[in-house]
Coordinates of C-alpha atoms in Angstrom, one line a residue:
X261 CA -48.9 -37.7 219.2
X262 CA -45.4 -39.0 219.8
X263 CA -43.9 -35.9 218.2
X264 CA -46.1 -33.7 220.3
X265 CA -44.8 -35.3 223.5
X266 CA -41.2 -34.8 222.4
X267 CA -41.8 -31.2 221.3
X268 CA -43.6 -30.2 224.5
X269 CA -40.8 -31.9 226.6
X270 CA -38.2 -30.2 224.5
X271 CA -39.7 -26.7 224.9
X272 CA -40.5 -27.2 228.6
X273 CA -37.0 -28.3 229.6
X274 CA -35.4 -25.7 227.4
X275 CA -37.4 -22.9 229.3
X276 CA -36.5 -24.4 232.7
X277 CA -32.8 -24.7 231.8
X278 CA -32.8 -21.1 230.5
X279 CA -34.5 -19.9 233.6
X280 CA -31.9 -21.7 235.8
X281 CA -29.0 -20.3 233.8
X282 CA -30.5 -16.8 234.1
X283 CA -30.0 -17.0 237.8
X284 CA -26.3 -16.3 237.2
X285 CA -27.1 -13.0 235.5
X286 CA -29.7 -12.1 238.1
X287 CA -27.2 -12.6 241.0
X288 CA -24.5 -10.8 239.2
X289 CA -26.5 -7.6 238.5
X290 CA -28.8 -7.8 241.5
X291 CA -32.0 -8.3 239.5
X292 CA -35.0 -9.9 241.1
X293 CA -34.8 -13.5 239.9
X294 CA -38.6 -14.0 240.0
X295 CA -38.9 -11.1 237.6
X296 CA -36.5 -12.9 235.2
X297 CA -38.6 -16.0 235.3
X298 CA -41.7 -14.1 234.6
X299 CA -39.9 -12.2 231.7
X300 CA -38.8 -15.5 230.2
X301 CA -42.4 -16.7 230.2
X302 CA -43.6 -13.5 228.5
X303 CA -40.8 -13.8 225.9
X304 CA -41.8 -17.3 225.0
X305 CA -45.6 -16.7 224.9
X306 CA -48.0 -15.6 222.2
X307 CA -46.4 -12.2 221.5
X308 CA -42.8 -13.6 221.7
X309 CA -41.7 -17.0 220.4
X310 CA -45.4 -17.8 219.7
X311 CA -46.1 -20.5 222.2
X312 CA -49.9 -20.3 222.6
X313 CA -51.0 -21.1 226.2
X314 CA -54.5 -19.8 227.1
X315 CA -55.9 -22.2 229.6
X316 CA -56.7 -20.3 232.9
X317 CA -57.8 -23.4 234.8
X318 CA -54.5 -25.2 233.9
X319 CA -52.4 -22.2 234.9
X320 CA -54.3 -21.9 238.2
X321 CA -53.9 -25.6 238.9
X322 CA -50.1 -25.6 238.3
X323 CA -49.6 -22.3 240.1
X324 CA -51.6 -23.5 243.2
X325 CA -49.6 -26.7 243.5
X326 CA -46.3 -24.9 243.0
X327 CA -47.3 -22.3 245.7
X328 CA -48.2 -25.1 248.1
X329 CA -44.8 -26.6 247.7
X330 CA -43.1 -23.2 248.2
X331 CA -45.2 -22.5 251.4
X332 CA -44.4 -25.9 252.9
X333 CA -40.7 -25.3 252.4
X334 CA -41.1 -21.7 253.8
X335 CA -42.8 -23.1 256.9
X336 CA -40.2 -25.8 257.2
X337 CA -37.5 -23.2 257.6
X338 CA -39.4 -21.0 260.1
X339 CA -38.6 -21.6 263.7
X340 CA -41.2 -21.4 266.5
X341 CA -39.0 -18.8 268.1
X342 CA -39.2 -16.5 265.0
X343 CA -43.0 -17.1 264.8
X344 CA -43.5 -16.2 268.5
X345 CA -41.5 -13.0 268.0
X346 CA -43.6 -11.8 265.1
X347 CA -46.9 -13.6 265.2
X348 CA -49.2 -10.9 266.5
X349 CA -48.2 -8.0 264.3
X350 CA -47.9 -10.4 261.3
X351 CA -51.4 -11.7 261.8
X352 CA -52.8 -8.1 262.1
X353 CA -51.1 -7.3 258.8
X354 CA -52.4 -10.5 257.2
X355 CA -56.0 -9.7 258.1
X356 CA -56.7 -6.0 258.8
X357 CA -53.9 -5.0 256.5
X358 CA -55.4 -6.9 253.6
X359 CA -58.8 -5.4 254.1
X360 CA -57.4 -1.8 254.3
X361 CA -55.3 -2.4 251.2
X362 CA -58.3 -3.8 249.3
X363 CA -60.5 -0.9 250.3
X364 CA -58.0 1.8 249.2
X365 CA -57.1 0.1 245.9
X366 CA -60.8 -0.5 245.2
X367 CA -61.6 3.2 245.5
X368 CA -58.7 4.2 243.3
X369 CA -59.4 1.5 240.7
X370 CA -63.0 2.7 240.4
X371 CA -62.0 6.2 239.5
X372 CA -58.8 5.5 237.5
X373 CA -59.7 2.3 235.6
X374 CA -63.4 2.9 235.3
X375 CA -64.5 -0.4 236.7
X376 CA -67.8 -0.8 238.6
X377 CA -67.5 -0.8 242.4
X378 CA -67.6 -4.6 242.8
X379 CA -65.0 -5.2 240.0
X380 CA -62.8 -2.5 241.6
X381 CA -62.8 -4.1 245.0
X382 CA -62.2 -7.4 243.2
X383 CA -59.0 -6.0 241.7
X384 CA -58.0 -4.6 245.1
X385 CA -58.5 -8.0 246.7
X386 CA -56.4 -9.7 244.1
X387 CA -53.3 -7.6 244.8
X388 CA -53.9 -7.0 248.5
X389 CA -51.7 -9.8 249.8
X390 CA -47.9 -10.0 249.7
X391 CA -46.3 -12.9 247.9
X392 CA -44.6 -15.6 250.0
X393 CA -42.4 -16.8 247.2
X394 CA -41.1 -13.3 246.4
X395 CA -40.6 -12.3 250.1
X396 CA -38.9 -15.5 251.2
X397 CA -36.7 -15.6 248.1
X398 CA -35.5 -12.0 248.4
X399 CA -34.8 -12.2 252.2
X400 CA -33.3 -15.6 252.3
X401 CA -31.7 -16.3 249.0
X402 CA -30.9 -12.7 248.4
X403 CA -28.6 -12.7 251.5
X404 CA -30.3 -9.6 252.9
X405 CA -29.5 -9.7 256.7
X406 CA -32.1 -7.6 258.6
X407 CA -33.2 -7.5 262.2
X408 CA -34.8 -10.8 263.3
X409 CA -38.1 -9.3 264.4
X410 CA -38.6 -7.4 261.1
X411 CA -37.6 -10.4 259.0
X412 CA -39.9 -12.7 260.9
X413 CA -42.8 -10.3 260.6
X414 CA -42.4 -10.1 256.9
X415 CA -42.1 -13.9 256.4
X416 CA -45.0 -14.8 258.7
X417 CA -47.2 -12.1 257.1
X418 CA -46.5 -13.3 253.6
X419 CA -47.1 -16.9 254.6
X420 CA -50.4 -16.2 256.4
X421 CA -52.1 -13.4 254.5
X422 CA -53.2 -15.5 251.5
X423 CA -56.4 -16.9 253.1
X424 CA -57.9 -13.4 253.6
X425 CA -57.1 -12.3 250.0
X426 CA -58.3 -15.6 248.5
X427 CA -61.6 -15.5 250.4
X428 CA -62.2 -11.8 249.6
X429 CA -61.5 -12.6 245.9
X430 CA -63.7 -15.7 245.8
X431 CA -66.6 -13.8 247.6
X432 CA -66.4 -10.9 245.2
X433 CA -66.1 -13.1 242.1
X434 CA -69.3 -15.0 243.1
X435 CA -71.1 -11.8 243.9
X436 CA -70.1 -10.3 240.5
X437 CA -71.1 -13.4 238.7
X438 CA -74.5 -13.6 240.4
X439 CA -75.4 -10.1 239.5
X440 CA -77.0 -9.4 243.0
X441 CA -77.2 -6.0 244.4
X442 CA -74.3 -5.2 246.8
X443 CA -75.3 -5.2 250.5
X444 CA -72.2 -4.1 252.4
X445 CA -73.5 -5.3 255.8
X446 CA -74.4 -8.7 254.6
X447 CA -71.2 -9.0 252.5
X448 CA -69.0 -8.0 255.5
X449 CA -70.7 -10.6 257.7
X450 CA -70.3 -13.4 255.1
X451 CA -66.7 -12.5 254.5
X452 CA -65.9 -12.4 258.3
X453 CA -67.6 -15.8 258.9
X454 CA -66.1 -17.4 255.8
X455 CA -62.6 -16.1 256.7
X456 CA -62.9 -17.4 260.3
X457 CA -63.9 -20.8 259.0
X458 CA -61.0 -21.0 256.5
X459 CA -58.5 -19.9 259.1
X460 CA -59.7 -22.2 261.9
X461 CA -60.0 -25.2 259.6
X462 CA -56.7 -24.4 257.9
X463 CA -54.9 -24.0 261.2
X464 CA -56.4 -27.2 262.7
X465 CA -55.6 -29.4 259.7
X466 CA -52.2 -27.8 259.4
X467 CA -51.3 -28.6 263.0
X468 CA -52.7 -32.1 262.7
X469 CA -51.0 -32.7 259.4
X470 CA -47.6 -31.5 260.6
X471 CA -47.8 -33.7 263.6
X472 CA -48.8 -36.7 261.4
X473 CA -45.8 -36.0 259.1
X474 CA -43.5 -36.1 262.1
X475 CA -44.9 -39.3 263.5
X476 CA -45.0 -41.1 260.2
X477 CA -41.4 -40.2 259.3
X478 CA -40.3 -41.3 262.8
X479 CA -42.2 -44.6 262.7
X480 CA -41.9 -45.7 259.1
X481 CA -38.4 -46.8 258.0
X482 CA -38.6 -45.8 254.4
X483 CA -35.8 -46.0 252.0
X484 CA -33.6 -42.9 252.0
X485 CA -34.6 -41.9 248.5
X486 CA -38.3 -42.3 249.2
X487 CA -38.5 -40.3 252.3
X488 CA -38.4 -36.8 250.8
X489 CA -41.0 -37.8 248.2
X490 CA -43.1 -39.2 251.0
X491 CA -43.0 -35.9 252.9
X492 CA -43.7 -33.9 249.8
X493 CA -46.8 -36.0 249.0
X494 CA -48.0 -35.7 252.6
X495 CA -47.7 -31.9 252.4
X496 CA -49.8 -31.8 249.2
X497 CA -52.3 -34.1 250.9
X498 CA -52.7 -31.6 253.7
X499 CA -53.1 -28.8 251.2
X500 CA -55.8 -30.7 249.1
X501 CA -57.7 -32.1 252.1
X502 CA -58.0 -28.7 253.8
X503 CA -59.3 -27.1 250.6
X504 CA -61.8 -29.9 250.1
X505 CA -63.4 -29.4 253.5
X506 CA -63.6 -25.7 253.2
X507 CA -60.4 -24.5 254.8
X508 CA -57.4 -22.6 253.6
X509 CA -55.1 -25.1 252.0
X510 CA -52.3 -22.5 251.8
X511 CA -52.4 -21.7 255.5
X512 CA -52.6 -25.4 256.4
X513 CA -49.5 -26.4 254.3
X514 CA -47.5 -23.5 255.7
X515 CA -48.4 -24.5 259.3
X516 CA -47.7 -28.2 258.6
X517 CA -44.3 -27.2 257.3
X518 CA -43.6 -25.2 260.4
X519 CA -44.6 -28.1 262.7
X520 CA -42.6 -30.6 260.7
X521 CA -39.6 -28.4 260.4
X522 CA -39.5 -27.9 264.2
X523 CA -40.1 -31.6 264.9
X524 CA -37.4 -34.2 265.6
X525 CA -37.3 -35.6 262.1
X526 CA -34.7 -38.0 260.9
X527 CA -32.8 -37.3 257.7
X528 CA -33.4 -33.5 258.1
X529 CA -30.4 -32.6 256.0
X530 CA -31.6 -34.8 253.1
X531 CA -35.1 -33.4 253.4
X532 CA -33.8 -29.8 253.3
X533 CA -31.7 -30.4 250.2
X534 CA -34.6 -32.1 248.4
X535 CA -37.1 -29.4 249.3
X536 CA -34.6 -26.7 248.3
X537 CA -34.4 -28.2 244.8
X538 CA -38.1 -28.8 244.5
X539 CA -38.9 -25.3 245.7
X540 CA -36.6 -23.8 243.0
X541 CA -38.3 -25.9 240.4
X542 CA -41.8 -24.9 241.6
X543 CA -40.9 -21.2 241.5
X544 CA -39.5 -21.5 238.0
X545 CA -42.5 -23.5 236.6
X546 CA -45.0 -21.2 238.3
X547 CA -43.6 -18.0 237.0
X548 CA -43.0 -19.4 233.5
X549 CA -46.6 -20.6 233.2
X550 CA -48.0 -17.3 234.4
X551 CA -45.8 -15.5 232.0
X552 CA -46.8 -17.7 229.2
X553 CA -50.5 -17.1 229.9
X554 CA -50.2 -13.3 229.7
X555 CA -50.6 -11.4 226.4
X556 CA -48.4 -8.3 226.3
X557 CA -50.0 -7.0 223.2
X558 CA -53.1 -6.3 225.3
X559 CA -51.2 -4.2 227.9
X560 CA -51.1 -0.8 226.1
X561 CA -54.9 -0.3 226.5
X562 CA -54.7 -0.4 230.3
X563 CA -51.0 0.6 230.8
X564 CA -51.5 4.0 232.3
X565 CA -54.2 3.1 234.8
X566 CA -52.3 -0.1 235.8
X567 CA -49.1 1.9 236.4
X568 CA -50.9 4.4 238.5
X569 CA -52.6 1.7 240.6
X570 CA -49.2 -0.1 241.0
X571 CA -47.5 3.1 242.2
X572 CA -50.4 3.9 244.4
X573 CA -50.2 0.5 246.0
X574 CA -46.4 0.9 246.7
X575 CA -46.4 4.5 247.9
X576 CA -49.8 5.0 249.5
X577 CA -51.9 1.9 250.1
X578 CA -49.3 -0.4 251.6
X579 CA -47.6 2.3 253.8
X580 CA -51.0 3.4 255.1
X581 CA -52.1 -0.2 255.9
X582 CA -48.8 -1.0 257.6
X583 CA -48.7 2.2 259.6
X584 CA -52.2 1.6 260.9
X585 CA -51.7 -2.1 261.7
X586 CA -48.3 -1.7 263.4
X587 CA -49.3 1.4 265.4
X588 CA -50.1 -0.7 268.6
X589 CA -46.7 -2.4 268.5
X590 CA -43.2 -1.3 269.3
X591 CA -41.8 -0.8 265.8
X592 CA -39.6 2.1 265.0
X593 CA -40.4 4.5 262.2
X594 CA -37.6 3.0 260.1
X595 CA -38.8 -0.6 260.8
X596 CA -42.4 0.3 259.8
X597 CA -41.1 1.9 256.6
X598 CA -39.0 -1.1 255.7
X599 CA -42.0 -3.5 256.2
X600 CA -44.0 -1.2 254.0
X601 CA -41.4 -1.4 251.2
X602 CA -41.1 -5.2 251.3
X603 CA -44.7 -5.7 250.5
X604 CA -43.9 -7.4 247.2
X605 CA -46.7 -8.7 245.0
X606 CA -46.1 -11.9 242.9
X607 CA -47.6 -15.2 241.8
X608 CA -50.5 -15.1 244.3
X609 CA -51.9 -11.9 242.9
X610 CA -51.7 -13.3 239.3
X611 CA -53.3 -16.6 240.4
X612 CA -56.2 -14.7 242.0
X613 CA -56.6 -12.6 238.9
X614 CA -57.2 -15.8 237.0
X615 CA -60.4 -16.5 238.9
X616 CA -62.5 -13.8 237.1
X617 CA -61.4 -15.3 233.8
X618 CA -62.3 -18.8 234.9
X619 CA -65.7 -17.6 236.1
X620 CA -66.2 -15.6 232.9
X621 CA -66.7 -12.3 234.7
X622 CA -67.1 -9.4 232.3
X623 CA -63.9 -7.5 231.9
X624 CA -62.0 -10.3 233.6
X625 CA -59.1 -10.2 231.0
X626 CA -58.6 -6.5 231.5
X627 CA -58.6 -7.0 235.3
X628 CA -55.9 -9.8 234.9
X629 CA -53.8 -7.6 232.7
X630 CA -53.9 -4.7 235.2
X631 CA -52.9 -7.1 238.1
X632 CA -50.1 -8.5 235.9
X633 CA -48.6 -5.0 235.3
X634 CA -49.0 -4.2 239.0
X635 CA -47.0 -7.3 239.9
X636 CA -44.3 -6.3 237.4
X637 CA -44.2 -2.8 238.8
X638 CA -43.8 -4.2 242.4
X639 CA -41.0 -6.6 241.4
X640 CA -39.1 -3.9 239.5
X641 CA -39.5 -1.0 241.9
X642 CA -39.4 -2.9 245.2
X643 CA -37.6 -6.1 244.3
X644 CA -34.7 -4.2 242.8
X645 CA -34.2 -1.8 245.6
X646 CA -34.7 -3.8 248.8
X647 CA -31.0 -3.9 249.6
X648 CA -30.4 -0.1 249.2
X649 CA -33.6 0.7 251.1
X650 CA -32.6 -1.6 253.9
X651 CA -29.2 0.1 254.2
X652 CA -30.7 3.6 254.0
X653 CA -33.1 2.8 256.8
X654 CA -30.4 1.1 259.0
X655 CA -32.0 -2.3 258.8
X656 CA -28.9 -4.2 257.7
X657 CA -27.1 -6.0 260.5
X658 CA -23.6 -7.6 260.0
X659 CA -23.7 -11.4 259.7
X660 CA -23.1 -13.2 263.0
X661 CA -20.5 -15.6 261.6
X662 CA -18.7 -16.1 258.3
X663 CA -19.2 -19.0 255.9
X664 CA -19.0 -22.6 257.3
X665 CA -17.7 -25.5 255.3
X666 CA -19.8 -28.3 256.7
X667 CA -21.4 -31.6 255.5
X668 CA -24.3 -33.2 257.5
X669 CA -24.4 -37.0 257.4
X670 CA -27.3 -39.1 258.7
X671 CA -26.6 -41.9 261.1
X672 CA -28.7 -45.0 260.1
X673 CA -31.0 -46.1 262.9
X674 CA -30.5 -42.9 264.9
X675 CA -33.0 -40.0 264.8
X676 CA -31.4 -38.0 267.6
X677 CA -27.8 -37.7 266.6
X678 CA -26.0 -36.5 263.5
X679 CA -22.5 -36.9 262.1
X680 CA -21.1 -33.5 261.0
X681 CA -18.0 -33.1 258.9
X682 CA -16.3 -29.7 259.3
X683 CA -13.3 -28.4 257.4
X684 CA -11.1 -26.2 259.6
X685 CA -10.6 -22.8 257.9
X686 CA -7.8 -20.4 258.7
X687 CA -8.7 -17.8 261.3
X688 CA -11.6 -19.9 262.7
X689 CA -11.8 -20.2 266.5
X690 CA -10.8 -23.9 266.5
X691 CA -7.9 -23.1 264.3
X692 CA -6.8 -20.5 266.9
X693 CA -7.0 -23.1 269.6
X694 CA -10.5 -22.8 271.1
X695 CA -11.8 -26.1 272.5
X696 CA -14.7 -28.1 271.2
X697 CA -17.5 -28.3 273.8
X698 CA -18.0 -31.6 275.8
X699 CA -21.5 -32.3 274.4
X700 CA -19.9 -32.7 270.9
X701 CA -17.9 -35.9 270.4
X702 CA -15.2 -35.5 267.7
X703 CA -14.2 -39.0 266.5
X704 CA -11.9 -38.6 263.4
X705 CA -9.6 -36.1 261.8
X706 CA -8.4 -36.3 258.2
X707 CA -5.2 -34.4 257.6
X708 CA -3.4 -34.4 254.3
X709 CA -5.1 -37.6 253.2
X710 CA -4.2 -39.4 256.5
X711 CA -6.9 -40.3 259.1
X712 CA -6.3 -40.3 262.8
X713 CA -8.2 -40.3 266.0
X714 CA -9.1 -36.9 267.4
X715 CA -7.2 -37.4 270.6
X716 CA -4.0 -38.1 268.7
X717 CA -4.3 -35.3 266.2
X718 CA -3.1 -32.5 268.4
X719 CA -4.1 -28.9 267.7
X720 CA -6.4 -28.7 264.7
X721 CA -4.9 -27.1 261.6
X722 CA -6.3 -25.3 258.6
X723 CA -7.5 -27.8 256.0
X724 CA -8.3 -30.6 258.5
X725 CA -11.5 -32.5 258.2
X726 CA -13.1 -33.1 261.6
X727 CA -16.0 -35.6 262.0
X728 CA -18.1 -34.9 265.1
X729 CA -21.1 -36.7 266.6
X730 CA -23.7 -34.2 267.9
X731 CA -27.3 -34.2 269.1
X732 CA -29.8 -33.5 266.3
X733 CA -30.6 -30.1 267.8
X734 CA -27.1 -28.9 268.4
X735 CA -26.5 -25.3 269.4
X736 CA -25.2 -22.8 266.9
X737 CA -22.0 -22.6 268.9
X738 CA -20.5 -25.5 267.0
X739 CA -20.9 -23.7 263.7
X740 CA -19.4 -20.6 265.2
X741 CA -16.3 -22.5 266.2
X742 CA -15.6 -23.6 262.7
X743 CA -16.8 -20.5 260.9
X744 CA -14.4 -18.3 258.9
X745 CA -13.8 -14.8 260.1
X746 CA -16.8 -12.5 259.4
X747 CA -16.2 -10.1 256.6
X748 CA -17.6 -6.8 257.9
X749 CA -18.5 -4.0 255.5
X750 CA -16.3 -0.9 256.2
X751 CA -19.5 1.0 256.9
X752 CA -20.3 -1.4 259.7
X753 CA -16.8 -1.5 261.3
X754 CA -18.1 0.3 264.4
X755 CA -21.5 -1.4 264.4
X756 CA -20.8 -3.4 267.6
X757 CA -18.8 -0.7 269.5
X758 CA -15.2 -0.2 270.4
X759 CA -15.0 -3.0 273.0
X760 CA -17.2 -5.6 274.9
X761 CA -18.5 -5.4 278.4
X762 CA -19.6 -8.3 280.6
X763 CA -23.4 -8.4 280.5
X764 CA -23.5 -9.9 284.0
X765 CA -21.8 -7.0 285.6
X766 CA -23.9 -4.4 287.4
X767 CA -25.0 -1.3 285.5
X768 CA -23.4 0.7 288.4
X769 CA -20.0 0.0 286.8
X770 CA -21.0 1.9 283.7
X771 CA -22.4 4.7 285.8
X772 CA -19.2 5.0 287.8
X773 CA -17.2 5.2 284.5
X774 CA -19.3 7.6 282.5
X775 CA -21.6 9.4 285.0
X776 CA -24.8 8.8 283.0
X777 CA -27.2 9.9 285.8
X778 CA -28.9 6.5 286.1
X779 CA -31.2 5.8 289.1
X780 CA -30.3 3.5 291.9
X781 CA -32.8 1.0 290.7
X782 CA -31.2 0.9 287.2
X783 CA -27.7 0.7 288.7
X784 CA -28.8 -2.4 290.7
X785 CA -29.6 -4.3 287.5
X786 CA -27.1 -6.3 285.5
X787 CA -26.1 -4.7 282.2
X788 CA -28.0 -7.4 280.3
X789 CA -31.2 -6.9 282.4
X790 CA -30.9 -3.1 282.1
X791 CA -30.5 -3.4 278.3
X792 CA -33.4 -5.8 277.9
X793 CA -35.6 -3.5 280.1
X794 CA -34.8 -0.4 277.9
X795 CA -35.6 -2.5 274.8
X796 CA -39.1 -3.3 276.1
X797 CA -38.4 -6.7 277.6
X798 CA -36.9 -8.5 274.6
X799 CA -33.5 -8.0 273.0
X800 CA -32.3 -9.3 269.6
X801 CA -29.0 -9.3 267.7
X802 CA -28.0 -5.7 266.7
X803 CA -30.3 -3.8 269.1
X804 CA -28.9 -0.5 270.5
X805 CA -29.6 1.5 273.7
X806 CA -28.3 5.1 273.7
X807 CA -27.2 6.5 277.1
X808 CA -25.9 10.0 276.8
X809 CA -22.3 9.8 275.6
X810 CA -22.3 6.0 275.2
X811 CA -24.3 3.3 273.4
X812 CA -24.8 -0.3 274.4
X813 CA -25.1 -2.7 271.5
X814 CA -26.4 -6.3 271.7
X815 CA -23.7 -8.4 270.1
X816 CA -25.3 -11.8 270.6
X817 CA -28.3 -13.6 272.3
X818 CA -28.7 -17.3 273.0
X819 CA -31.5 -19.6 271.8
X820 CA -33.7 -18.5 274.8
X821 CA -33.3 -14.8 274.1
X822 CA -30.8 -14.1 276.9
X823 CA -28.1 -11.5 276.1
X824 CA -24.7 -13.2 276.1
X825 CA -22.5 -10.4 274.7
X826 CA -22.8 -6.6 274.7
X827 CA -20.6 -4.0 273.0
X828 CA -20.0 -0.4 274.2
X829 CA -19.5 2.5 271.9
X830 CA -18.0 5.8 273.3
X831 CA -19.2 9.0 271.7
X832 CA -21.1 7.1 269.0
X833 CA -21.6 8.7 265.7
X834 CA -25.1 10.2 265.1
X835 CA -27.3 7.4 263.7
X836 CA -30.4 9.5 263.0
X837 CA -32.1 7.4 260.3
X838 CA -33.5 9.6 257.5
X839 CA -36.7 7.8 256.6
X840 CA -37.9 8.7 253.1
X841 CA -41.3 10.3 253.3
X842 CA -42.7 8.5 250.3
X843 CA -42.6 5.1 252.1
X844 CA -43.5 6.2 255.6
X845 CA -46.9 7.6 256.6
X846 CA -45.5 8.8 259.9
X847 CA -42.5 10.6 258.4
X848 CA -44.8 12.2 255.7
X849 CA -47.2 13.4 258.5
X850 CA -44.3 14.8 260.5
X851 CA -42.8 16.7 257.6
X852 CA -46.2 18.0 256.6
X853 CA -46.8 19.2 260.2
X854 CA -43.4 20.9 260.3
X855 CA -44.2 22.6 257.0
X856 CA -47.5 23.8 258.3
X857 CA -45.9 25.2 261.4
X858 CA -43.2 27.1 259.4
X859 CA -45.9 28.5 257.1
X860 CA -48.0 29.7 260.1
X861 CA -44.9 31.2 261.7
X862 CA -44.0 33.0 258.5
X863 CA -47.4 34.7 258.5
X864 CA -47.2 36.1 262.0
X865 CA -46.5 39.7 262.6
X866 CA -43.4 40.7 264.6
X867 CA -45.6 41.6 267.6
X868 CA -47.3 38.1 267.4
X869 CA -44.0 36.4 267.2
X870 CA -42.7 38.3 270.2
X871 CA -45.8 37.4 272.2
X872 CA -45.5 33.7 271.2
X873 CA -41.9 33.6 272.3
X874 CA -42.8 35.2 275.6
X875 CA -45.4 32.6 276.2
X876 CA -42.9 29.8 275.5

């Protein structure tokens, strides 16, 4: 028994270490790191190094706990402002979008894989939701800077669409296992009521649990080392309690994380560092375990149908679902196409595919293998190409500021102030002489190993360490003062225009300079109000408004969404985004319509063509 413990520990730690080291390779070559983790698990499994792991309940248990940890951290890093920006379209995608995807994939699986109708829709439900771990990892860790509204929509969708997919899967698994005759009307009613119950209970417990976490952290003076463990245990308690009373534990833990992350917690910096490490460990363990459970030698029997279903999901089902769900909202064709492309499948789909095996559904293993291959296809095709696709669609925006060399230090006994230590870098605004705002209280400067009071240090120099007391919710302005110059890609050199204009000046100034033909009402507005009006009432960093020979570009907005800086580009280059038809239903429809019009025009006689031209 002792030797078994040592052997299991040795193998487990070796796999985790190898997965951690593999991140260096993944970042160097741009490979999706989650795919690397999954591949390591496959290589170590039955058909690789020979590690025999075939317990679906254990894999489901480990995967569920790991996903709960990941979702709590994801919610912890989601601001209320981002959630408000994208909540409505994201919720439509997380509900209606999942149902549409399930339906389309179910029909295809029935005819391609040969499953019965119920099993086909079960397969569709298993891969209908996007994966929070994959989406958050690729957007945040992958340093892909896209427009705020698009990023928030993707993150909120991936964090909230699990309840619908899970409930659909559980309902179909129980129906298949019971052998009852399918009654679509009754099934739809049961699914709708069950889903509402899971959502309402999950949301209520998540809000209460997040509030409880904030209050307990503020009132209990735990040791510094115990506090992160305490918060992690509370988050798992919220997850388990919600599931035990019939709600969605995944939704509850995500909401609890969001409430806690936006609360006035003490030791926020320590909590973030701890959660970052635990989340990495959870992702590694989850994907390694799921990779170990799979049996690649069984893949050839279902490889072709699985590849077809995976490609159909990427190029047809997901774009159709996204196009229909986002039609009522003000998303451009390029934004809709990008949201379609970032619908990655991952651990959630594989976890749901374990349920038919656990319930001993006939053909459950074949269904699991198909889902596993679909996830691999998604990670390879979509995960490896998100950066190029984002640039092709014009979704990439330059970073607002360069890197910041900063250390956050907690002040004992104070929950509302922090001590920040900044290193002054060459070219930063403070190094060039810009003053530190009054709400920040610099107390100490360390220069060449000597410490001195701030008021006697004179002008700050590159290499200085500056210690500053700030409120716990300090504005981002302080980071910008100490940030290094932003490195802008040569392709983005003209992104923000040739020069800046005062957003509080009247639009009449622009009309007088460029004769744009604006109405008197428009000219009476400030440039900021006019820009916001043209953008539908809300502006975000990187938005653009074309006005004849010029273009107004939003350079920055404050925490309340007010435009604080606007750039102006004269004779801007054509920025007509070419949206690939294979990821955009709207673009595919437009090209098909143009093709049909040209075909009809080619079949007209000269007399008909002349008559048509005369009518026009």
